[in-house]
């Protein structure tokens, strides 16, 4: 016998996980490739409006974060690059980028990057489309102005970030709800998220599912920040064996159904007319698959 429970929402947010997508794209304004040169319009590494003193770590390095929103760096670190070549590659990419005309109107960034060099730090939003030879970035402090990367810099940054691996252990430390063949970790974080939703309070959670090859698939869920619904971001771009997908959807309710295997969660009231069930969000919490913290 099944028990059906429905959490109706009157807030905004993200939802959980699934295996499909609605591809979210936006143009980054191209323009002709010009001669590559260091641009004084960019404000260089010494610009005080972009740079801040960084005394927390002496060694030069770059922290990479999955892009979540505009105007701030995602607090969870996806990976760290600390070789001289990698740090200098990011520095050169910024210095040789070309300012793009107009005001940017783009989707959320693929990554945030914080470049720690010579005791200072630069924070940027970064777009690196898999099918594009030239990426772009904006400074965190000026998200309306874009800079186009050279083909060489784009290839270098893709290679550097592409070799990073987001392990289940790192996901657990970052506070993700982790679902893998070994079971579920940080289940209490999901329970806390559901308690906040019941109270009609803003809440967010990240679910990271691992494929049998060990690749992460992300499902970010936010509730209650911009209205009475869930906002669900689905990202498979870190799974080299699958189709790269990024999608965003807004749904009105998160449904919990108890089955013999465990508790299933689905998103309803999605898309136009609020009549659809999410095609990318489905989560099953088996009763006997919780990973205990050591």
XYZ file of C-alpha atoms in Angstrom:
294
model
C 0.000 0.000 0.000
C 1.299 3.431 -0.920
C 0.988 6.632 1.024
C 0.959 9.870 -0.942
C 2.058 13.121 0.633
C 2.154 16.431 -1.228
C 4.142 19.490 -0.180
C 2.522 22.485 -1.887
C 4.701 25.416 -2.294
C 4.266 29.040 -2.014
C 7.825 30.111 -2.515
C 10.519 29.675 -5.063
C 13.263 27.225 -5.275
C 15.246 24.514 -6.830
C 14.371 20.864 -7.063
C 16.219 17.634 -7.074
C 17.370 15.104 -9.481
C 16.563 13.193 -12.589
C 18.062 12.178 -15.853
C 16.862 14.533 -18.600
C 16.738 18.167 -19.434
C 15.657 21.303 -20.964
C 18.744 22.827 -22.472
C 19.292 26.314 -21.145
C 21.242 28.440 -23.547
C 21.816 32.066 -24.108
C 23.934 33.962 -26.485
C 27.168 35.454 -25.333
C 27.421 38.008 -28.113
C 30.147 37.111 -30.493
C 31.608 39.684 -32.808
C 34.715 39.526 -34.955
C 37.950 38.175 -33.691
C 40.394 41.031 -33.456
C 44.051 41.195 -32.688
C 44.649 39.842 -29.212
C 46.077 42.430 -26.891
C 46.016 43.329 -23.246
C 43.144 45.725 -22.694
C 43.427 48.706 -20.374
C 39.608 48.803 -20.279
C 39.572 45.599 -18.251
C 41.150 47.076 -15.206
C 43.989 44.559 -15.050
C 45.130 42.632 -12.012
C 45.878 45.793 -10.060
C 42.404 47.308 -10.185
C 41.190 47.797 -6.635
C 37.495 47.465 -7.579
C 38.135 43.907 -8.736
C 41.022 42.795 -6.582
C 41.173 42.192 -2.871
C 44.039 41.410 -0.581
C 44.193 37.691 0.153
C 46.237 36.731 3.184
C 44.593 33.337 3.812
C 47.035 31.364 1.694
C 50.479 32.258 0.413
C 50.697 29.841 -2.510
C 49.238 30.989 -5.818
C 46.184 28.939 -6.820
C 42.772 29.065 -8.484
C 39.589 27.750 -6.892
C 36.862 26.568 -9.254
C 33.188 26.619 -8.289
C 30.068 25.575 -10.182
C 28.259 28.719 -11.298
C 24.998 29.220 -9.408
C 23.992 32.849 -9.647
C 25.237 36.300 -10.588
C 27.181 38.693 -8.391
C 28.705 36.212 -5.943
C 30.889 33.126 -5.870
C 29.309 29.775 -5.052
C 30.627 28.877 -1.591
C 31.245 25.210 -2.471
C 34.601 24.519 -4.116
C 34.456 22.168 -7.099
C 38.233 21.894 -7.313
C 41.562 23.676 -6.890
C 44.273 24.325 -9.491
C 47.674 25.058 -7.986
C 50.334 24.410 -10.601
C 52.259 27.411 -11.892
C 51.112 26.723 -15.440
C 47.440 26.581 -14.476
C 47.497 29.766 -12.395
C 49.421 31.645 -15.067
C 46.992 30.324 -17.663
C 44.076 31.986 -15.872
C 46.034 35.194 -15.392
C 46.948 35.318 -19.073
C 43.369 34.519 -20.091
C 42.115 37.599 -18.244
C 44.874 39.894 -19.475
C 44.444 38.924 -23.138
C 40.656 38.843 -23.250
C 38.816 41.385 -25.382
C 36.005 43.533 -24.032
C 32.668 42.739 -25.683
C 30.276 45.485 -26.784
C 26.939 46.066 -25.088
C 25.485 44.798 -21.840
C 25.514 41.058 -21.242
C 22.219 39.159 -21.147
C 23.245 35.545 -20.637
C 22.320 32.441 -18.700
C 23.992 31.642 -15.406
C 27.735 30.972 -15.637
C 29.238 27.533 -16.031
C 31.810 28.282 -13.341
C 33.027 30.817 -10.844
C 36.789 31.130 -10.517
C 38.811 32.899 -7.848
C 42.389 33.545 -8.975
C 44.812 33.950 -6.074
C 48.036 35.416 -7.407
C 50.783 37.511 -5.814
C 48.807 37.943 -2.593
C 45.675 39.231 -4.335
C 42.511 37.604 -5.655
C 40.292 38.147 -8.696
C 36.782 36.669 -8.837
C 35.082 35.996 -12.167
C 32.051 34.273 -13.680
C 33.152 31.995 -16.511
C 31.373 30.535 -19.545
C 33.038 27.649 -21.399
C 30.608 26.088 -23.867
C 31.699 22.616 -24.977
C 30.962 23.412 -28.623
C 32.572 26.873 -28.658
C 36.220 27.690 -29.284
C 36.025 31.001 -27.433
C 34.726 31.355 -23.910
C 33.908 34.523 -22.016
C 33.903 35.902 -18.499
C 32.634 38.784 -16.414
C 34.014 40.130 -13.194
C 31.886 39.330 -10.140
C 31.697 43.066 -9.466
C 30.476 43.918 -12.992
C 28.290 41.182 -14.441
C 27.000 43.392 -17.250
C 30.365 43.677 -19.013
C 31.712 40.622 -20.808
C 35.200 39.757 -22.048
C 35.869 37.239 -24.803
C 38.721 34.792 -24.294
C 41.201 33.893 -26.999
C 40.964 30.446 -28.567
C 44.236 29.470 -26.890
C 43.060 30.559 -23.437
C 39.682 28.863 -23.903
C 41.368 25.554 -24.747
C 43.746 25.868 -21.783
C 41.000 26.636 -19.266
C 38.816 23.809 -20.561
C 41.717 21.402 -20.191
C 42.592 22.590 -16.675
C 39.019 22.437 -15.374
C 38.266 19.246 -17.267
C 40.832 17.272 -15.291
C 39.225 18.126 -11.950
C 37.282 15.333 -10.252
C 34.460 16.020 -7.803
C 34.608 12.986 -5.528
C 31.813 11.682 -3.260
C 33.996 12.502 -0.257
C 34.328 16.116 -1.398
C 30.600 16.303 -2.074
C 29.879 15.056 1.432
C 32.249 17.620 2.940
C 30.531 20.367 0.922
C 27.165 19.392 2.403
C 25.678 17.768 -0.710
C 23.102 15.023 -0.348
C 25.093 12.276 -2.083
C 23.427 9.368 -3.892
C 25.677 6.613 -5.202
C 25.764 2.859 -5.646
C 27.062 2.663 -2.082
C 24.018 4.383 -0.617
C 22.995 7.847 0.563
C 25.102 10.301 2.540
C 23.985 13.470 4.342
C 20.347 12.358 4.436
C 19.846 14.657 7.430
C 20.519 17.654 5.183
C 17.628 16.624 2.958
C 15.387 16.169 6.001
C 16.299 19.670 7.177
C 15.468 21.065 3.731
C 12.037 19.397 3.847
C 11.369 20.801 7.324
C 12.069 24.329 6.086
C 9.758 23.789 3.114
C 6.965 22.650 5.433
C 7.432 25.867 7.398
C 7.233 27.894 4.149
C 10.771 29.158 4.717
C 13.394 29.735 1.988
C 15.665 26.731 1.667
C 18.096 25.153 -0.763
C 19.847 21.829 -1.191
C 22.193 20.198 -3.693
C 21.819 16.535 -4.607
C 24.772 14.879 -6.293
C 24.194 11.516 -7.929
C 27.134 9.423 -9.055
C 27.060 7.183 -12.101
C 28.607 3.725 -12.011
C 31.695 5.287 -13.637
C 31.937 7.754 -10.748
C 30.810 10.900 -12.578
C 28.652 13.463 -10.725
C 25.223 14.598 -11.878
C 23.943 17.666 -10.048
C 20.413 18.581 -9.067
C 20.055 21.885 -7.219
C 16.791 22.753 -5.528
C 15.771 26.149 -4.170
C 12.517 27.064 -2.509
C 10.918 30.293 -1.414
C 13.291 33.000 -2.603
C 11.266 34.466 -5.476
C 7.728 33.205 -5.143
C 5.649 30.187 -4.322
C 7.460 27.456 -6.218
C 10.594 25.342 -6.488
C 13.457 26.155 -8.793
C 15.274 23.081 -10.077
C 18.649 23.194 -11.848
C 19.791 19.972 -13.517
C 23.382 19.537 -14.731
C 24.940 16.503 -16.442
C 27.892 18.320 -18.012
C 30.418 16.632 -15.725
C 29.497 13.165 -16.970
C 31.736 12.458 -19.991
C 29.762 9.307 -20.821
C 26.418 11.091 -21.121
C 24.834 13.949 -23.000
C 25.839 17.369 -21.606
C 22.640 18.974 -20.342
C 21.823 22.016 -18.295
C 18.217 22.855 -17.568
C 16.205 25.042 -15.240
C 12.549 24.594 -14.361
C 10.049 26.023 -11.897
C 7.513 23.734 -10.233
C 4.707 24.220 -7.734
C 4.921 21.135 -5.577
C 7.285 18.462 -4.362
C 5.512 15.132 -3.957
C 6.659 12.386 -1.596
C 5.363 8.849 -2.125
C 6.148 5.952 0.185
C 6.727 2.655 -1.616
C 8.057 -0.760 -0.653
C 11.542 0.309 -1.765
C 11.621 3.626 0.063
C 10.394 7.192 -0.406
C 10.148 8.615 -3.921
C 10.237 12.355 -4.553
C 8.942 14.029 -7.709
C 8.224 17.580 -8.862
C 4.786 18.464 -10.158
C 3.207 21.593 -11.594
C 6.147 22.372 -13.862
C 6.387 24.161 -17.183
C 3.738 26.050 -19.118
C 0.352 25.838 -17.509
C 1.909 24.286 -14.399
C 0.471 20.917 -15.433
C 3.570 18.861 -16.110
C 5.625 16.516 -13.983
C 9.356 17.184 -14.106
C 11.175 14.996 -16.611
C 14.556 15.551 -14.995
C 13.753 15.192 -11.318
C 13.233 11.888 -9.578
C 14.789 10.781 -6.308
C 14.402 7.543 -4.391
C 15.635 7.246 -0.829
C 15.765 3.481 -0.091
C 15.007 2.575 3.497
C 18.241 0.627 4.013
C 20.817 2.564 2.008
C 21.886 5.379 4.314
C 25.656 5.834 4.696
C 26.585 6.448 8.318
C 29.252 9.048 9.049
C 32.368 7.605 10.672
